[in-house]
Amino acid sequence: MRNSRFRGSNSGSFQSNRWWWWWSVALDRVLSFLVRVLASVQRVWSRFVSMGLGSLYRRRVKVFSVAILIYLDYKSVQQREKWIKKSKVPALWEKAHERNAKRVLNLIVELEGLWVKLGQYLSTRADVLPQAYISLLTQLQDSLPPRPLQEVRRTIERELGDSMEVLFTDFANEPLATASIAQVHRATLANGQDVVVKVQHNGIRAIILEDLKNAKAIVDWIAWAEPQYDFNPMIDEWCKEAPRELDFNIEAENTRTVSKNLGCKKTNGEGRSDNRVDVLIPDIIQSSESVLILEYMDGIRLNDVESLDAFGIDKQKIVEEITRAYAHQIYVDGFFNGDPHPGNFLVSREPPHRPILLDFGLTKKLSHPLKQALAKMFLASAEGDQVALLSAFAEMGLKLRLDLPDQAMSVAGLFFRSSTPSNEALKTLKTLNDQRMKNIKVIQEKMQLTPKEVKRFNPVDAFPGDIVIFARVINLLRGLSSTMNVRIVYLDIMRPFAESVLLGSISRGPTVDASWIHDSPVHSDVEFKLRKLLVELGSIQKILGIQVCAYKDGKVIIDTAAGVLGRYDPRPVQPDSLFPVFSVTKGITAGMMHWLVDKRKLQLDQTVGDIWPGFASNGKDVIKVHHVLNHTSGLHSAFDPVGENPLLICDWDECLKRIANSSPETEPGSQQFYHYLTFGWLCGGILEYASGKKFQEILEESIVKPLKIDGELYIGIPPGVESRLATLTLDTDELSKLPSIASQPELPSTFQPEKILQMATSLPVLFNTLNVRRAIIPAANGHCSARALARYYASLADGGLVPPPHSSLSQPPLGSHAHVPKFSSVNDTKKKRKGKEMMASTQKLKPKGHKEKRLYDEEQFMSTESLASLVSDTSNDHQDDDVRNIFSNPRIHDAFMGAGDYSGLVLPDGKFGLGFKRVTSQDGSLVGFGHSGMGGSTGFCDIENRFSIAITVNKMSLGGVTASIIRLVCSELNIPLPKDFSIANGMGLELEMGTPLIN
């Protein structure tokens, strides 16, 4: 028994450890043997090549053999460290790093060409690479073996057409520096000017082009074997740009351009902006395809630490100024040097010691939209603005395969992180790896992937080649600062330059920007006059971005978009841009309620407690549906999520629970108090319990699909529409007038003018966040275009009759967007690259009956069943096509306004009907209905005149812009002006409950 117990408890562990020990020893010996064999093969191969054989594949085989050798060496070290003392492990790894760094260096020096560029890049990554690599690879920056002098002289004479004696009075035999493509000699021209002569290596063009082919083949193989490591966008961009680096005429022109952009020759502050940079760039004297002559500047190399210290040069200041110079090139100029390794910089010996920028062979020109997108990405990272970040990704063509806003922000934060000194490289590397593993875990859980599958999953679907060089520059700059042992806070240094490109475009306004108004045909004379008014208001900064759309007699008479999408988003407003419209949303929610009543799934006089389980508690048993719609339920201040916890409004289930557990403050039906937030959750709960469907599903079925306004009306946006979103900001001048406004007794205490001032300053920030935009808040977070909203009210004006198709002059066509954008399928498996089919992702093995997981949170947006029926069910599409009228009730207008047979369901003389704000003329007669939102957006219709209008704005004000527009349009059409918009000064200072500020 004792032996049995021993075998059962410890013997298995002992046996396992013994076998593991023998296996590890055997593996270590095998790996060591393979390392020795490969080293011998490499030596034999070198002799083979020296005999002139196999030159066609020499470079490729060299690269692969050294790569495998290094890989096996490190695997061997991993096994050895398990069986030695911990104190000896660091030394073991240090020797391995030194050994393999020498192998890399020797390979690069032997092959030259493109591999030198790779070595130069690696030599700058002191923030992530072991010091052994940095120490050895640094010499690649300018200390390669030089080419023979005779070869140099022949190249110069051939290219410049004269003998060396005619061209120069003096020419140094020893080069100042030798790099991958050329070497530089000091010389004196015949006129006595000191210059440097850059001479391209003979035959380097063929070598570079061959290396690019080899690199492309390696990258293709890696992408096939490991899809998550698809570097094709990077190598494709390199293949496009590298050959240009071989033409020194192009480099000469690039140098002149950058020098001019940075104002290097201006003195005494002449013509310089606040974002001026203080750097030097040598003048171009003469150029040909393979020879470049430049002005000589006496400088100290960045890696000459002793000289820098001897001259008292502040390394922190130098690197900061280099960083500022690159920020100017990227964000302001959109034309930048793509190769900022230490060998391309000097520091002037003469005080003030300034950076000298060299070598502009590899440059990148950015389009204006891409430059703006990069600036937006930078500022979004600095501000933690997920909406702006995802929008910037879309604008630059970076597509993700799934919705991961938190991880996208995390990666962006790491990309623009502050640099760290080289002695913190291991700590930095660990932080990066920890973050990577954290992101992988999130992807694995979200996609329900196995550990093996997640390693092969690439979350990036499309990586734009245009930003490859940009990414390289940021990494090189970070490596440069680590090499110099300084800390650079990129978010501080680069921010003014990123802001300037966005604010500069926005501040131009309509007086200097001919495209300030979206280029679309004018539908009518009134639209022509409206555009003149918008230009006037835009010129005095009353408008940032705006859309106006109007229908008359069922036809579009106005469809205008103008301005920009946000304070830091200079992209022009388009007809399909999505604006947050605050309480305009209530008018949409009210329409959904009436639609459900029309479908006989809900009754206006029905007790809410009979529909909503658990609602009847705490004195709410007498509250009826019409009380909710008429703002007389007494639950106007049931709870205050904005004051308690602003993010609570994003929790749909919790908000419904809070409403169900609340108590009315006033007797239901006795007083009308504006339910500025609770209206939405009350209606939302009723809609879901009465229909048995999700809120989003009801919205699409009742309004979006019948009116064919897909993709342009949401209450809670889906992932994938961020690039069309307008961003809210405040008109601070008008906001300052709030304290002088009288209190409004019909509003809750939390919504009085003195409280609004505090609320208004925080709401734009809150409602610009991604979480709030995606939340279902049926009283406040609708996102729509003016043309979708105007079409909705045009239909309601005609009793629910669906208007004819929207104007064909409006582009893109209304309803042309997918309402729920799709991410690329995880199982998109094939991509063609140069005639070859390359595997892009692995086909996931699924058990029978497996249910495909969506790439976004379905519970937050809509149920899987509703999504399938709305996107895939063709029979449902035919039903939508047959919809001619949303409502069958011939007295639906009376229902909206609480008039006629429905007057007994509303409080007499109240400002609200059943869900809609009543629209009255100057004489007090009831002419229509609608709803306005805080800050100025509005939508309403005039029934008698078959007129509807929608206005969306992103610069929140007291409603002066909105009132001015409606007065103009009504005057031109000879339509009675609604009382709410007739205030003499147009600023809405009376703050009636219908004015744009507070609804």
Coordinates of N, CA and C in Angstrom, one line a residue, residues 131-223:
Q131 N 20.8 45.9 -26.0 CA 21.9 46.9 -26.2 C 22.9 46.3 -27.2
A132 N 23.1 45.0 -27.1 CA 24.1 44.4 -28.0 C 23.8 44.7 -29.5
Y133 N 22.6 44.7 -29.9 CA 22.2 45.0 -31.2 C 22.4 46.5 -31.5
I134 N 22.0 47.3 -30.6 CA 22.1 48.8 -30.8 C 23.6 49.1 -31.0
S135 N 24.5 48.6 -30.1 CA 25.9 49.0 -30.2 C 26.5 48.6 -31.5
L136 N 26.2 47.4 -32.0 CA 26.8 47.0 -33.3 C 26.2 47.6 -34.5
L137 N 24.8 47.7 -34.5 CA 24.1 48.2 -35.7 C 24.2 49.7 -35.9
T138 N 24.6 50.4 -34.9 CA 24.7 51.8 -35.0 C 25.7 52.2 -36.1
Q139 N 26.8 51.4 -36.3 CA 27.8 51.8 -37.3 C 27.2 51.8 -38.7
L140 N 26.0 51.1 -38.9 CA 25.4 51.1 -40.2 C 24.9 52.5 -40.6
Q141 N 24.7 53.4 -39.6 CA 24.2 54.7 -39.9 C 25.1 55.5 -40.9
D142 N 26.4 55.3 -40.7 CA 27.2 56.1 -41.6 C 28.7 55.5 -41.7
S143 N 28.8 54.3 -41.2 CA 30.2 53.8 -41.1 C 30.4 52.4 -41.9
L144 N 29.7 52.3 -43.0 CA 29.9 51.1 -43.8 C 31.3 51.2 -44.5
P145 N 31.8 50.0 -44.9 CA 33.0 50.1 -45.7 C 32.8 50.9 -47.0
P146 N 33.7 51.8 -47.3 CA 33.5 52.7 -48.5 C 33.9 52.0 -49.8
R147 N 33.3 52.5 -50.9 CA 33.6 52.0 -52.2 C 35.0 52.6 -52.6
P148 N 35.7 51.9 -53.6 CA 37.0 52.4 -54.0 C 36.9 53.9 -54.6
L149 N 38.0 54.6 -54.3 CA 38.0 56.0 -54.8 C 37.9 56.1 -56.3
Q150 N 38.5 55.2 -57.0 CA 38.4 55.3 -58.5 C 37.0 55.1 -59.0
E151 N 36.3 54.2 -58.3 CA 34.8 54.1 -58.7 C 34.1 55.4 -58.5
V152 N 34.4 56.0 -57.3 CA 33.7 57.3 -57.0 C 34.0 58.4 -58.1
R153 N 35.3 58.5 -58.4 CA 35.7 59.5 -59.4 C 35.1 59.3 -60.8
R154 N 35.0 58.0 -61.2 CA 34.4 57.7 -62.5 C 32.9 58.1 -62.5
T155 N 32.2 57.8 -61.4 CA 30.8 58.1 -61.3 C 30.6 59.6 -61.4
I156 N 31.4 60.4 -60.7 CA 31.3 61.9 -60.7 C 31.6 62.4 -62.1
E157 N 32.6 62.0 -62.7 CA 33.0 62.5 -64.1 C 31.9 62.1 -65.1
R158 N 31.4 60.9 -65.0 CA 30.4 60.4 -65.9 C 29.1 61.3 -65.8
E159 N 28.7 61.5 -64.5 CA 27.4 62.2 -64.3 C 27.5 63.7 -64.5
L160 N 28.6 64.3 -64.2 CA 28.7 65.8 -64.3 C 29.4 66.2 -65.6
G161 N 30.0 65.3 -66.3 CA 30.5 65.7 -67.7 C 31.8 66.4 -67.7
D162 N 32.5 66.5 -66.5 CA 33.8 67.1 -66.5 C 34.8 66.3 -65.6
S163 N 36.1 66.6 -65.8 CA 37.1 65.9 -65.0 C 37.0 66.4 -63.5
M164 N 37.6 65.6 -62.6 CA 37.6 66.0 -61.2 C 38.4 67.3 -61.1
E165 N 39.5 67.5 -61.9 CA 40.3 68.6 -61.7 C 39.6 69.9 -62.1
V166 N 38.7 69.8 -63.1 CA 37.9 71.0 -63.5 C 36.8 71.3 -62.4
L167 N 36.2 70.3 -61.9 CA 35.1 70.5 -61.0 C 35.6 70.9 -59.6
F168 N 36.7 70.4 -59.1 CA 37.1 70.7 -57.7 C 38.5 71.1 -57.7
T169 N 38.8 72.0 -56.7 CA 40.2 72.3 -56.4 C 40.7 71.4 -55.3
D170 N 39.8 70.8 -54.6 CA 40.2 69.8 -53.5 C 39.1 68.8 -53.4
F171 N 39.5 67.5 -53.2 CA 38.5 66.5 -53.0 C 39.1 65.5 -52.0
A172 N 38.4 65.3 -50.9 CA 38.9 64.4 -49.8 C 38.8 62.9 -50.3
N173 N 39.9 62.2 -50.1 CA 40.0 60.8 -50.6 C 39.1 59.9 -49.6
E174 N 39.1 60.3 -48.3 CA 38.4 59.5 -47.3 C 37.0 60.1 -47.2
P175 N 35.9 59.2 -47.3 CA 34.6 59.8 -47.2 C 34.2 60.2 -45.8
L176 N 33.4 61.2 -45.7 CA 32.9 61.6 -44.3 C 32.0 60.5 -43.8
A177 N 31.2 59.9 -44.6 CA 30.3 58.9 -44.2 C 30.0 58.0 -45.4
T178 N 29.7 56.7 -45.1 CA 29.3 55.7 -46.1 C 28.0 55.1 -45.6
A179 N 27.0 55.1 -46.4 CA 25.7 54.5 -46.0 C 25.2 53.5 -47.1
S180 N 24.0 53.1 -47.1 CA 23.5 52.0 -47.9 C 23.5 52.3 -49.4
I181 N 23.2 53.5 -49.7 CA 23.1 53.9 -51.2 C 24.2 54.7 -51.7
A182 N 24.9 55.5 -50.8 CA 25.9 56.4 -51.3 C 26.9 56.6 -50.2
Q183 N 28.0 57.3 -50.6 CA 29.0 57.8 -49.7 C 29.2 59.3 -49.9
V184 N 29.7 60.0 -48.9 CA 29.8 61.5 -48.9 C 31.2 61.9 -48.7
H185 N 31.7 62.7 -49.7 CA 33.1 63.2 -49.6 C 33.0 64.8 -49.4
R186 N 34.0 65.3 -48.7 CA 34.1 66.7 -48.6 C 35.0 67.2 -49.8
A187 N 34.6 68.4 -50.3 CA 35.3 68.9 -51.5 C 35.2 70.4 -51.5
T188 N 36.1 71.0 -52.4 CA 36.0 72.5 -52.6 C 35.8 72.7 -54.1
L189 N 34.8 73.5 -54.4 CA 34.5 73.8 -55.8 C 35.5 74.8 -56.4
A190 N 35.5 74.9 -57.7 CA 36.4 75.8 -58.4 C 36.3 77.3 -57.9
N191 N 35.1 77.6 -57.5 CA 34.9 79.0 -57.0 C 35.2 79.2 -55.5
G192 N 35.8 78.1 -54.9 CA 36.2 78.2 -53.5 C 35.2 77.8 -52.5
Q193 N 34.0 77.5 -52.9 CA 32.9 77.1 -51.9 C 33.2 75.7 -51.4
D194 N 33.1 75.6 -50.0 CA 33.2 74.2 -49.4 C 31.8 73.5 -49.6
V195 N 32.0 72.3 -50.1 CA 30.8 71.5 -50.3 C 31.0 70.0 -49.9
V196 N 29.9 69.3 -49.9 CA 30.0 67.8 -49.7 C 29.4 67.2 -51.0
V197 N 30.0 66.1 -51.4 CA 29.6 65.4 -52.7 C 29.1 64.1 -52.3
K198 N 27.8 63.8 -52.6 CA 27.2 62.5 -52.3 C 27.2 61.7 -53.6
V199 N 27.8 60.6 -53.6 CA 28.0 59.7 -54.8 C 27.4 58.4 -54.6
Q200 N 26.5 58.0 -55.5 CA 25.8 56.8 -55.4 C 26.7 55.6 -55.7
H201 N 26.5 54.5 -55.0 CA 27.3 53.3 -55.2 C 27.0 52.7 -56.6
N202 N 28.0 52.3 -57.3 CA 27.9 51.7 -58.6 C 27.1 50.4 -58.4
G203 N 26.1 50.2 -59.2 CA 25.3 48.9 -59.2 C 24.3 48.8 -58.1
I204 N 24.2 49.8 -57.3 CA 23.3 49.7 -56.1 C 21.8 49.6 -56.6
R205 N 21.5 50.2 -57.7 CA 20.1 50.1 -58.1 C 19.6 48.7 -58.3
A206 N 20.4 47.9 -59.0 CA 20.1 46.5 -59.3 C 20.0 45.7 -58.0
I207 N 20.9 46.0 -57.0 CA 20.9 45.3 -55.7 C 19.6 45.6 -54.9
I208 N 19.3 46.9 -54.9 CA 18.1 47.4 -54.1 C 16.8 46.7 -54.7
L209 N 16.7 46.7 -56.0 CA 15.5 46.2 -56.7 C 15.4 44.7 -56.4
E210 N 16.6 44.0 -56.5 CA 16.6 42.5 -56.2 C 16.2 42.3 -54.7
D211 N 16.7 43.1 -53.8 CA 16.4 42.9 -52.4 C 14.9 43.2 -52.2
L212 N 14.3 44.1 -52.9 CA 12.9 44.3 -52.7 C 12.1 43.1 -53.2
K213 N 12.5 42.5 -54.2 CA 11.8 41.3 -54.7 C 12.0 40.2 -53.6
N214 N 13.2 40.0 -53.0 CA 13.4 39.0 -52.0 C 12.5 39.3 -50.8
A215 N 12.5 40.6 -50.4 CA 11.7 41.0 -49.2 C 10.2 40.7 -49.4
K216 N 9.8 41.0 -50.7 CA 8.4 40.8 -51.0 C 8.0 39.3 -50.9
A217 N 8.9 38.5 -51.4 CA 8.7 37.0 -51.4 C 8.6 36.5 -49.9
I218 N 9.5 37.1 -49.1 CA 9.5 36.7 -47.7 C 8.2 37.1 -47.0
V219 N 7.8 38.3 -47.3 CA 6.6 38.9 -46.6 C 5.3 38.1 -47.1
D220 N 5.3 37.7 -48.4 CA 4.2 36.9 -48.9 C 4.1 35.6 -48.2
W221 N 5.3 35.0 -48.0 CA 5.3 33.7 -47.3 C 4.8 33.8 -45.9
I222 N 5.3 34.8 -45.2 CA 4.9 35.1 -43.8 C 3.4 35.3 -43.7
A223 N 2.8 36.1 -44.7 CA 1.4 36.3 -44.7 C 0.6 35.1 -44.9

